[in-house]
PDB file of C-alpha atoms in Angstrom:
ATOM      1  CA  MET A   1       7.943 148.269  59.906  1.00  0.00           C
ATOM      2  CA  THR A   2       4.203 147.759  58.064  1.00  0.00           C
ATOM      3  CA  ASP A   3       1.587 145.236  57.937  1.00  0.00           C
ATOM      4  CA  SER A   4       3.453 144.368  54.223  1.00  0.00           C
ATOM      5  CA  THR A   5       6.504 142.897  56.390  1.00  0.00           C
ATOM      6  CA  PRO A   6       7.559 139.384  54.957  1.00  0.00           C
ATOM      7  CA  TYR A   7       7.832 136.735  57.272  1.00  0.00           C
ATOM      8  CA  LEU A   8      10.888 134.945  58.375  1.00  0.00           C
ATOM      9  CA  TYR A   9       9.558 131.958  58.034  1.00  0.00           C
ATOM     10  CA  GLN A  10       5.731 130.349  58.126  1.00  0.00           C
ATOM     11  CA  GLY A  11       4.406 127.120  58.824  1.00  0.00           C
ATOM     12  CA  ALA A  12       0.988 125.723  59.186  1.00  0.00           C
ATOM     13  CA  ARG A  13       0.855 126.776  63.060  1.00  0.00           C
ATOM     14  CA  LEU A  14       3.382 129.480  63.449  1.00  0.00           C
ATOM     15  CA  ARG A  15       5.234 132.187  61.110  1.00  0.00           C
ATOM     16  CA  LEU A  16       7.606 134.660  62.570  1.00  0.00           C
ATOM     17  CA  ARG A  17       8.573 138.121  61.820  1.00  0.00           C
ATOM     18  CA  GLU A  18      10.334 141.174  62.523  1.00  0.00           C
ATOM     19  CA  PHE A  19       8.845 142.674  66.035  1.00  0.00           C
ATOM     20  CA  GLY A  20       7.112 146.643  64.868  1.00  0.00           C
ATOM     21  CA  TRP A  21       5.277 149.336  66.869  1.00  0.00           C
ATOM     22  CA  ARG A  22       1.942 147.350  66.410  1.00  0.00           C
ATOM     23  CA  ASP A  23       3.314 144.506  69.099  1.00  0.00           C
ATOM     24  CA  VAL A  24       4.175 146.867  71.658  1.00  0.00           C
ATOM     25  CA  HIS A  25       0.602 145.902  73.662  1.00  0.00           C
ATOM     26  CA  ALA A  26       1.170 142.716  72.979  1.00  0.00           C
ATOM     27  CA  LEU A  27       4.815 142.523  74.381  1.00  0.00           C
ATOM     28  CA  VAL A  28       3.079 144.575  77.392  1.00  0.00           C
ATOM     29  CA  GLN A  29       0.401 142.535  78.213  1.00  0.00           C
ATOM     30  CA  MET A  30       2.612 138.999  77.568  1.00  0.00           C
ATOM     31  CA  HIS A  31       5.037 140.118  80.617  1.00  0.00           C
ATOM     32  CA  ARG A  32       2.156 141.422  82.879  1.00  0.00           C
ATOM     33  CA  ASP A  33       0.853 137.788  83.068  1.00  0.00           C
ATOM     34  CA  PRO A  34       2.275 136.614  86.301  1.00  0.00           C
ATOM     35  CA  ARG A  35       2.429 132.587  84.778  1.00  0.00           C
ATOM     36  CA  VAL A  36       5.071 134.288  82.186  1.00  0.00           C
ATOM     37  CA  ARG A  37       7.126 136.104  84.555  1.00  0.00           C
ATOM     38  CA  ALA A  38       7.709 132.702  86.884  1.00  0.00           C
ATOM     39  CA  HIS A  39      10.036 131.511  84.130  1.00  0.00           C
ATOM     40  CA  LEU A  40      11.897 134.668  83.088  1.00  0.00           C
ATOM     41  CA  ALA A  41      15.636 134.231  83.330  1.00  0.00           C
ATOM     42  CA  ASP A  42      15.830 138.449  83.266  1.00  0.00           C
ATOM     43  CA  ASP A  43      14.268 140.627  84.410  1.00  0.00           C
ATOM     44  CA  VAL A  44      14.093 143.602  81.887  1.00  0.00           C
ATOM     45  CA  PRO A  45      10.249 145.101  82.728  1.00  0.00           C
ATOM     46  CA  LEU A  46       8.615 145.025  79.499  1.00  0.00           C
ATOM     47  CA  ASP A  47       5.547 145.171  81.393  1.00  0.00           C
ATOM     48  CA  ASP A  48       6.017 149.119  81.156  1.00  0.00           C
ATOM     49  CA  ALA A  49       4.676 150.408  77.845  1.00  0.00           C
ATOM     50  CA  ARG A  50       7.718 152.677  77.681  1.00  0.00           C
ATOM     51  CA  VAL A  51      10.150 149.628  78.262  1.00  0.00           C
ATOM     52  CA  ALA A  52       8.820 147.725  75.584  1.00  0.00           C
ATOM     53  CA  HIS A  53       8.520 150.395  73.020  1.00  0.00           C
ATOM     54  CA  GLN A  54      12.238 151.275  73.431  1.00  0.00           C
ATOM     55  CA  PHE A  55      12.390 147.167  72.999  1.00  0.00           C
ATOM     56  CA  VAL A  56      10.828 147.459  69.242  1.00  0.00           C
ATOM     57  CA  GLU A  57      13.018 150.512  68.272  1.00  0.00           C
ATOM     58  CA  ASN A  58      16.324 148.579  69.548  1.00  0.00           C
ATOM     59  CA  MET A  59      15.203 145.585  68.203  1.00  0.00           C
ATOM     60  CA  GLN A  60      14.431 147.392  64.146  1.00  0.00           C
ATOM     61  CA  GLN A  61      18.229 148.811  64.516  1.00  0.00           C
ATOM     62  CA  PHE A  62      19.391 145.041  65.606  1.00  0.00           C
ATOM     63  CA  TYR A  63      18.006 143.129  62.371  1.00  0.00           C
ATOM     64  CA  ARG A  64      19.826 145.977  60.124  1.00  0.00           C
ATOM     65  CA  GLN A  65      23.052 145.665  62.046  1.00  0.00           C
ATOM     66  CA  HIS A  66      23.004 142.551  62.901  1.00  0.00           C
ATOM     67  CA  GLU A  67      21.406 140.490  59.745  1.00  0.00           C
ATOM     68  CA  GLY A  68      20.096 136.994  60.286  1.00  0.00           C
ATOM     69  CA  THR A  69      19.957 136.961  63.909  1.00  0.00           C
ATOM     70  CA  GLY A  70      17.336 138.979  66.390  1.00  0.00           C
ATOM     71  CA  ILE A  71      14.363 138.466  68.535  1.00  0.00           C
ATOM     72  CA  TRP A  72      11.325 137.939  66.228  1.00  0.00           C
ATOM     73  CA  CYS A  73       7.344 138.199  66.573  1.00  0.00           C
ATOM     74  CA  ALA A  74       5.661 134.754  66.884  1.00  0.00           C
ATOM     75  CA  GLU A  75       2.292 134.306  65.551  1.00  0.00           C
ATOM     76  CA  ARG A  76       0.305 131.385  65.559  1.00  0.00           C
ATOM     77  CA  ALA A  77      -2.792 129.885  63.776  1.00  0.00           C
ATOM     78  CA  HIS A  78      -6.400 129.963  64.695  1.00  0.00           C
ATOM     79  CA  PRO A  79      -8.024 127.386  62.127  1.00  0.00           C
ATOM     80  CA  PRO A  80     -11.418 128.374  61.160  1.00  0.00           C
ATOM     81  CA  GLU A  81     -14.381 126.681  63.351  1.00  0.00           C
ATOM     82  CA  ALA A  82     -15.914 123.886  61.839  1.00  0.00           C
ATOM     83  CA  GLU A  83     -19.271 125.291  61.272  1.00  0.00           C
ATOM     84  CA  VAL A  84     -17.643 128.190  59.745  1.00  0.00           C
ATOM     85  CA  LEU A  85     -16.176 125.968  56.981  1.00  0.00           C
ATOM     86  CA  ALA A  86     -18.842 123.474  56.910  1.00  0.00           C
ATOM     87  CA  ASP A  87     -20.833 126.456  55.529  1.00  0.00           C
ATOM     88  CA  ALA A  88     -18.550 127.804  53.352  1.00  0.00           C
ATOM     89  CA  LEU A  89     -17.966 124.256  51.916  1.00  0.00           C
ATOM     90  CA  ARG A  90     -22.034 124.178  51.093  1.00  0.00           C
ATOM     91  CA  ALA A  91     -22.021 127.617  49.945  1.00  0.00           C
ATOM     92  CA  HIS A  92     -18.994 126.752  47.146  1.00  0.00           C
ATOM     93  CA  ALA A  93     -21.055 123.449  46.823  1.00  0.00           C
ATOM     94  CA  CYS A  94     -24.172 125.327  45.836  1.00  0.00           C
ATOM     95  CA  GLY A  95     -22.864 128.164  43.559  1.00  0.00           C
ATOM     96  CA  GLU A  96     -23.326 130.677  46.309  1.00  0.00           C
ATOM     97  CA  ILE A  97     -19.695 131.941  46.292  1.00  0.00           C
ATOM     98  CA  ASP A  98     -16.462 131.700  43.737  1.00  0.00           C
ATOM     99  CA  ALA A  99     -13.416 129.797  44.853  1.00  0.00           C
ATOM    100  CA  VAL A 100     -11.420 132.757  45.533  1.00  0.00           C
ATOM    101  CA  PHE A 101     -14.333 133.805  48.301  1.00  0.00           C
ATOM    102  CA  LEU A 102     -13.936 130.234  49.784  1.00  0.00           C
ATOM    103  CA  ASP A 103     -10.412 130.681  50.491  1.00  0.00           C
ATOM    104  CA  ALA A 104     -10.557 134.034  52.253  1.00  0.00           C
ATOM    105  CA  LEU A 105     -13.093 131.822  54.503  1.00  0.00           C
ATOM    106  CA  VAL A 106     -11.141 128.935  55.245  1.00  0.00           C
ATOM    107  CA  GLN A 107      -8.074 130.697  56.125  1.00  0.00           C
ATOM    108  CA  PRO A 108      -6.792 130.545  59.525  1.00  0.00           C
ATOM    109  CA  ARG A 109      -6.574 133.623  61.696  1.00  0.00           C
ATOM    110  CA  TRP A 110      -3.503 134.776  63.340  1.00  0.00           C
ATOM    111  CA  SER A 111      -2.241 136.195  66.790  1.00  0.00           C
ATOM    112  CA  PHE A 112       0.591 137.134  68.469  1.00  0.00           C
ATOM    113  CA  CYS A 113       1.728 134.301  70.935  1.00  0.00           C
ATOM    114  CA  GLY A 114       5.705 135.371  72.076  1.00  0.00           C
ATOM    115  CA  TRP A 115       8.828 135.298  70.341  1.00  0.00           C
ATOM    116  CA  PHE A 116      11.659 133.523  69.457  1.00  0.00           C
ATOM    117  CA  SER A 117      15.121 134.639  69.391  1.00  0.00           C
ATOM    118  CA  LEU A 118      18.463 133.989  67.804  1.00  0.00           C
ATOM    119  CA  VAL A 119      21.253 135.918  69.791  1.00  0.00           C
ATOM    120  CA  HIS A 120      25.112 136.253  70.564  1.00  0.00           C
ATOM    121  CA  LEU A 121      25.643 136.078  74.009  1.00  0.00           C
ATOM    122  CA  SER A 122      26.682 139.006  75.726  1.00  0.00           C
ATOM    123  CA  ASP A 123      30.056 137.589  76.974  1.00  0.00           C
ATOM    124  CA  ASP A 124      31.047 135.632  73.716  1.00  0.00           C
ATOM    125  CA  LEU A 125      29.975 137.315  70.254  1.00  0.00           C
ATOM    126  CA  HIS A 126      30.826 133.922  68.548  1.00  0.00           C
ATOM    127  CA  THR A 127      28.273 131.795  69.968  1.00  0.00           C
ATOM    128  CA  LEU A 128      24.266 132.143  69.467  1.00  0.00           C
ATOM    129  CA  GLU A 129      22.175 131.043  71.816  1.00  0.00           C
ATOM    130  CA  ILE A 130      18.070 130.014  70.733  1.00  0.00           C
ATOM    131  CA  GLY A 131      15.459 130.959  72.491  1.00  0.00           C
ATOM    132  CA  ALA A 132      11.766 131.395  73.533  1.00  0.00           C
ATOM    133  CA  ARG A 133       9.134 133.037  74.872  1.00  0.00           C
ATOM    134  CA  LEU A 134       5.367 132.222  74.445  1.00  0.00           C
ATOM    135  CA  THR A 135       2.115 133.233  76.151  1.00  0.00           C
ATOM    136  CA  PRO A 136       0.634 130.556  78.377  1.00  0.00           C
ATOM    137  CA  GLN A 137      -2.029 130.002  75.475  1.00  0.00           C
ATOM    138  CA  ALA A 138       0.235 128.899  73.687  1.00  0.00           C
ATOM    139  CA  TRP A 139       1.626 126.616  76.059  1.00  0.00           C
ATOM    140  CA  GLY A 140       1.534 122.699  75.878  1.00  0.00           C
ATOM    141  CA  GLY A 141       1.533 122.560  71.778  1.00  0.00           C
ATOM    142  CA  THR A 142       4.055 122.068  69.511  1.00  0.00           C
ATOM    143  CA  LEU A 143       4.631 125.241  68.595  1.00  0.00           C
ATOM    144  CA  ALA A 144       8.166 125.824  70.513  1.00  0.00           C
ATOM    145  CA  ILE A 145       9.416 122.557  68.870  1.00  0.00           C
ATOM    146  CA  ASP A 146       8.255 123.943  65.320  1.00  0.00           C
ATOM    147  CA  GLY A 147      10.377 127.693  66.038  1.00  0.00           C
ATOM    148  CA  GLY A 148      13.165 125.784  67.773  1.00  0.00           C
ATOM    149  CA  GLU A 149      13.647 123.784  64.637  1.00  0.00           C
ATOM    150  CA  TRP A 150      13.358 126.651  61.934  1.00  0.00           C
ATOM    151  CA  LEU A 151      15.716 128.508  64.479  1.00  0.00           C
ATOM    152  CA  LEU A 152      18.288 125.765  64.312  1.00  0.00           C
ATOM    153  CA  GLU A 153      17.930 125.126  60.619  1.00  0.00           C
ATOM    154  CA  HIS A 154      18.957 128.827  60.223  1.00  0.00           C
ATOM    155  CA  ALA A 155      21.729 128.674  62.332  1.00  0.00           C
ATOM    156  CA  PHE A 156      23.282 125.837  61.241  1.00  0.00           C
ATOM    157  CA  ARG A 157      22.653 125.726  57.603  1.00  0.00           C
ATOM    158  CA  THR A 158      22.170 129.325  56.826  1.00  0.00           C
ATOM    159  CA  LEU A 159      24.424 130.920  58.974  1.00  0.00           C
ATOM    160  CA  GLY A 160      27.121 128.137  59.129  1.00  0.00           C
ATOM    161  CA  GLN A 161      27.002 128.077  62.973  1.00  0.00           C
ATOM    162  CA  SER A 162      29.219 125.187  64.014  1.00  0.00           C
ATOM    163  CA  HIS A 163      27.732 124.853  67.735  1.00  0.00           C
ATOM    164  CA  VAL A 164      24.075 126.860  69.352  1.00  0.00           C
ATOM    165  CA  LEU A 165      23.543 127.132  72.913  1.00  0.00           C
ATOM    166  CA  GLY A 166      19.904 127.336  74.759  1.00  0.00           C
ATOM    167  CA  HIS A 167      19.696 128.396  78.450  1.00  0.00           C
ATOM    168  CA  CYS A 168      16.314 128.385  80.419  1.00  0.00           C
ATOM    169  CA  SER A 169      15.132 129.173  84.067  1.00  0.00           C
ATOM    170  CA  PRO A 170      15.998 125.976  87.003  1.00  0.00           C
ATOM    171  CA  THR A 171      12.307 125.647  87.249  1.00  0.00           C
ATOM    172  CA  ASN A 172      11.480 126.033  83.899  1.00  0.00           C
ATOM    173  CA  ARG A 173      10.983 121.733  83.300  1.00  0.00           C
ATOM    174  CA  SER A 174       8.996 122.914  79.866  1.00  0.00           C
ATOM    175  CA  ALA A 175      11.522 124.473  77.992  1.00  0.00           C
ATOM    176  CA  ALA A 176      14.711 122.056  79.391  1.00  0.00           C
ATOM    177  CA  HIS A 177      12.469 119.675  77.968  1.00  0.00           C
ATOM    178  CA  CYS A 178      11.559 121.001  74.584  1.00  0.00           C
ATOM    179  CA  LEU A 179      15.411 122.321  74.187  1.00  0.00           C
ATOM    180  CA  GLN A 180      16.338 118.289  74.808  1.00  0.00           C
ATOM    181  CA  VAL A 181      14.018 117.035  72.118  1.00  0.00           C
ATOM    182  CA  LEU A 182      15.416 119.761  69.841  1.00  0.00           C
ATOM    183  CA  GLY A 183      18.390 117.875  70.496  1.00  0.00           C
ATOM    184  CA  PHE A 184      20.626 119.523  72.990  1.00  0.00           C
ATOM    185  CA  GLN A 185      22.234 118.160  75.606  1.00  0.00           C
ATOM    186  CA  PRO A 186      22.410 119.367  79.217  1.00  0.00           C
ATOM    187  CA  GLN A 187      25.650 121.396  80.565  1.00  0.00           C
ATOM    188  CA  GLY A 188      24.419 122.480  84.064  1.00  0.00           C
ATOM    189  CA  LEU A 189      23.981 125.649  85.852  1.00  0.00           C
ATOM    190  CA  ALA A 190      25.897 128.430  84.162  1.00  0.00           C
ATOM    191  CA  PRO A 191      26.142 132.159  85.265  1.00  0.00           C
ATOM    192  CA  TYR A 192      23.401 134.266  82.783  1.00  0.00           C
ATOM    193  CA  ASN A 193      21.883 138.048  82.657  1.00  0.00           C
ATOM    194  CA  GLY A 194      22.625 138.168  86.228  1.00  0.00           C
ATOM    195  CA  GLY A 195      21.723 135.325  87.578  1.00  0.00           C
ATOM    196  CA  GLN A 196      22.100 131.238  86.767  1.00  0.00           C
ATOM    197  CA  ALA A 197      20.392 129.285  84.293  1.00  0.00           C
ATOM    198  CA  LEU A 198      20.868 125.807  83.192  1.00  0.00           C
ATOM    199  CA  ARG A 199      22.576 125.813  80.124  1.00  0.00           C
ATOM    200  CA  PHE A 200      22.392 123.032  77.009  1.00  0.00           C
ATOM    201  CA  GLY A 201      24.654 122.864  73.859  1.00  0.00           C
ATOM    202  CA  LEU A 202      24.197 121.341  70.154  1.00  0.00           C
ATOM    203  CA  CYS A 203      26.627 121.073  67.396  1.00  0.00           C
ATOM    204  CA  GLN A 204      26.213 121.051  64.114  1.00  0.00           C
ATOM    205  CA  SER A 205      27.121 117.236  63.322  1.00  0.00           C
ATOM    206  CA  GLY A 206      25.059 116.322  66.285  1.00  0.00           C
ATOM    207  CA  TRP A 207      22.235 118.604  65.534  1.00  0.00           C
ATOM    208  CA  ALA A 208      21.803 116.330  61.623  1.00  0.00           C
ATOM    209  CA  ALA A 209      22.218 113.024  63.361  1.00  0.00           C
ATOM    210  CA  TRP A 210      19.058 114.124  65.682  1.00  0.00           C
ATOM    211  CA  HIS A 211      16.788 115.564  62.867  1.00  0.00           C
ATOM    212  CA  ALA A 212      17.173 112.982  60.879  1.00  0.00           C
ATOM    213  CA  GLN A 213      14.824 110.951  62.790  1.00  0.00           C
ATOM    214  CA  PRO A 214      11.153 112.174  62.927  1.00  0.00           C
ATOM    215  CA  ARG A 215      10.066 113.826  65.461  1.00  0.00           C
ATOM    216  CA  ARG A 216       8.036 111.253  67.330  1.00  0.00           C
ATOM    217  CA  GLU A 217      11.022 108.976  67.669  1.00  0.00           C
ATOM    218  CA  ARG A 218      13.090 112.109  69.130  1.00  0.00           C
ATOM    219  CA  GLN A 219      10.095 112.651  71.839  1.00  0.00           C
ATOM    220  CA  ARG A 220       9.994 108.947  72.715  1.00  0.00           C
ATOM    221  CA  ALA A 221      14.033 108.811  72.975  1.00  0.00           C
ATOM    222  CA  VAL A 222      13.533 111.690  75.460  1.00  0.00           C
ATOM    223  CA  LEU A 223      11.176 110.601  77.383  1.00  0.00           C
ATOM    224  CA  SER A 224      12.840 106.918  77.695  1.00  0.00           C
ATOM    225  CA  ALA A 225      16.138 108.270  78.661  1.00  0.00           C
ATOM    226  CA  GLY A 226      14.246 110.828  81.272  1.00  0.00           C
ATOM    227  CA  ARG A 227      16.237 113.743  79.898  1.00  0.00           C
TER     228      ARG A 227
END
């Protein structure tokens, strides 16, 4: 994979692409953070560089063998600082820089923030599940919802799935809330990767009706229902 690999998804705050060798270090660092490890529903030691390297190699093969599904590298946008932006606009207004240079200066900086996934269950090759694993620096915002909405759009519209599952650690209340804002319904505890996880389900018709509502309304509905 080269730096010119196209993005599967790109929004104002988030973009997704295939994993490459340049991402090994970031993967290791994310999985060495105890805040991330506290919520993992699996025990794959991706804090080990050799394991992370093998993960990337496996993913690169997986993308070609199972087109349209996979675990994708996520990057988040960092807008230019207000002072830098103001200086650039002033310089352009004074004729000191042209529009091309101004555009380059105001572009956001992108950095690794984790992954989003859409893969088949290991014990049910006909069912897809969505997932996300983000660095703590990306917690507390809307990135998980942004990525989740794209995953569902891709699963239901592009891949023609009739239903999709989601899982999270029983202690990860933020992930459970995110899944419900996306429209998933809780289905209780289920076996998952040798342990137990909260399972959530969403069918295509339910997704279409739920996502016809503005995101803010969906968030209010989840909060008011105490789901």
